[in-house]
Amino acid sequence: MTGLTRSSADLDPRRRRILYRCWHRGIREMDLVFGQFAEEQISSLSDAELDAFEIIMAEEDADLNSWITGSVPVPERYRTPLFERLASYRPDFDLVTRESLNAKGDGFR
């Protein structure tokens, strides 16, 4: 998966904005982690979790990348269940081909 696959049509404006921002962070690795995480989780996050997610998203990509990869310890303020879920999320880096899309039911017929 290399880009947005979820429609945002059923999301409220705040969730749409967050989903868009997750896919347009600036560092591709962070786009993939945040974007895919948001695609799976955005509709089920509570308002409090959305608040926390937006605070996390305000951090610099280089810092987030270091924390998520474990090369630098996560600051105490981000040692939360939401950040742990984000940091443990493993994006789908499968090569996108006609066959892989068809196998997932998202492809060309």
XYZ file of C-alpha atoms in Angstrom:
109
model
C 0.000 0.000 0.000
C 1.495 3.305 -0.979
C -1.323 5.802 -0.686
C -4.823 6.569 0.447
C -7.191 3.664 -0.036
C -9.951 4.713 2.352
C -12.627 7.117 1.235
C -13.073 10.070 3.542
C -16.647 10.694 2.359
C -18.154 9.288 5.569
C -15.845 11.263 7.882
C -16.541 14.548 9.605
C -14.373 17.527 8.540
C -11.936 17.150 11.443
C -11.230 13.501 10.664
C -10.894 14.291 6.947
C -8.319 16.977 7.728
C -6.374 14.654 10.033
C -6.418 11.842 7.464
C -5.140 14.196 4.776
C -2.391 15.527 7.061
C -1.334 11.971 7.919
C -0.671 11.246 4.237
C 1.126 14.565 3.626
C 3.667 14.814 6.435
C 6.810 15.445 4.426
C 8.825 12.302 5.135
C 7.508 9.322 3.199
C 8.159 6.880 6.027
C 5.985 8.970 8.328
C 3.334 9.297 5.605
C 3.126 5.512 5.474
C 3.004 4.986 9.236
C 0.613 7.833 10.021
C -1.447 7.490 6.846
C -2.090 3.785 7.124
C -2.641 4.001 10.881
C -5.172 6.786 10.353
C -6.943 4.896 7.578
C -7.521 1.985 9.953
C -8.199 3.933 13.132
C -9.565 7.407 12.315
C -13.252 6.532 12.370
C -13.030 4.821 15.758
C -10.858 7.354 17.612
C -12.639 9.267 20.360
C -12.496 13.053 20.521
C -9.904 12.801 23.311
C -7.811 10.435 21.178
C -8.111 12.806 18.212
C -6.859 15.628 20.443
C -3.895 13.499 21.512
C -3.241 12.381 17.929
C -3.134 15.981 16.707
C -0.644 16.843 19.443
C 1.550 13.925 18.367
C 1.234 14.999 14.718
C 2.512 18.482 15.605
C 5.933 17.044 16.442
C 8.761 17.121 13.921
C 8.896 14.137 11.583
C 12.544 13.447 12.408
C 11.720 13.211 16.120
C 8.673 11.027 15.497
C 10.688 8.748 13.254
C 13.363 8.373 15.943
C 10.785 7.560 18.617
C 8.812 5.158 16.454
C 11.885 3.278 15.267
C 13.238 3.144 18.810
C 16.516 4.871 18.003
C 15.700 7.502 20.643
C 13.594 6.942 23.784
C 10.018 8.205 23.607
C 9.544 11.284 25.803
C 7.477 10.670 28.919
C 4.621 12.863 27.652
C 4.094 10.486 24.715
C 4.231 7.233 26.636
C 0.507 6.769 26.163
C -1.650 3.923 24.859
C -2.338 5.884 21.658
C 1.343 6.513 20.943
C 2.130 2.873 21.715
C -0.515 1.793 19.184
C 0.926 4.185 16.613
C 4.519 3.127 17.269
C 3.640 -0.568 17.093
C 1.719 -0.148 13.840
C 3.455 -1.807 10.921
C 2.523 -0.396 7.517
C 1.771 -2.628 4.572
C 4.786 -2.212 2.294
C 3.617 -4.798 -0.211
C 4.366 -4.006 -3.800
C 1.206 -2.743 -5.453
C 0.477 -4.713 -8.594
C -2.671 -5.625 -10.482
C -2.497 -9.083 -8.905
C -2.047 -7.808 -5.348
C -4.974 -5.408 -5.750
C -7.176 -8.163 -7.134
C -6.174 -10.454 -4.264
C -7.239 -7.785 -1.764
C -10.449 -7.121 -3.640
C -9.400 -3.534 -4.435
C -8.208 -4.010 -7.945
C -8.985 -4.116 -11.566
C -11.495 -6.571 -12.852
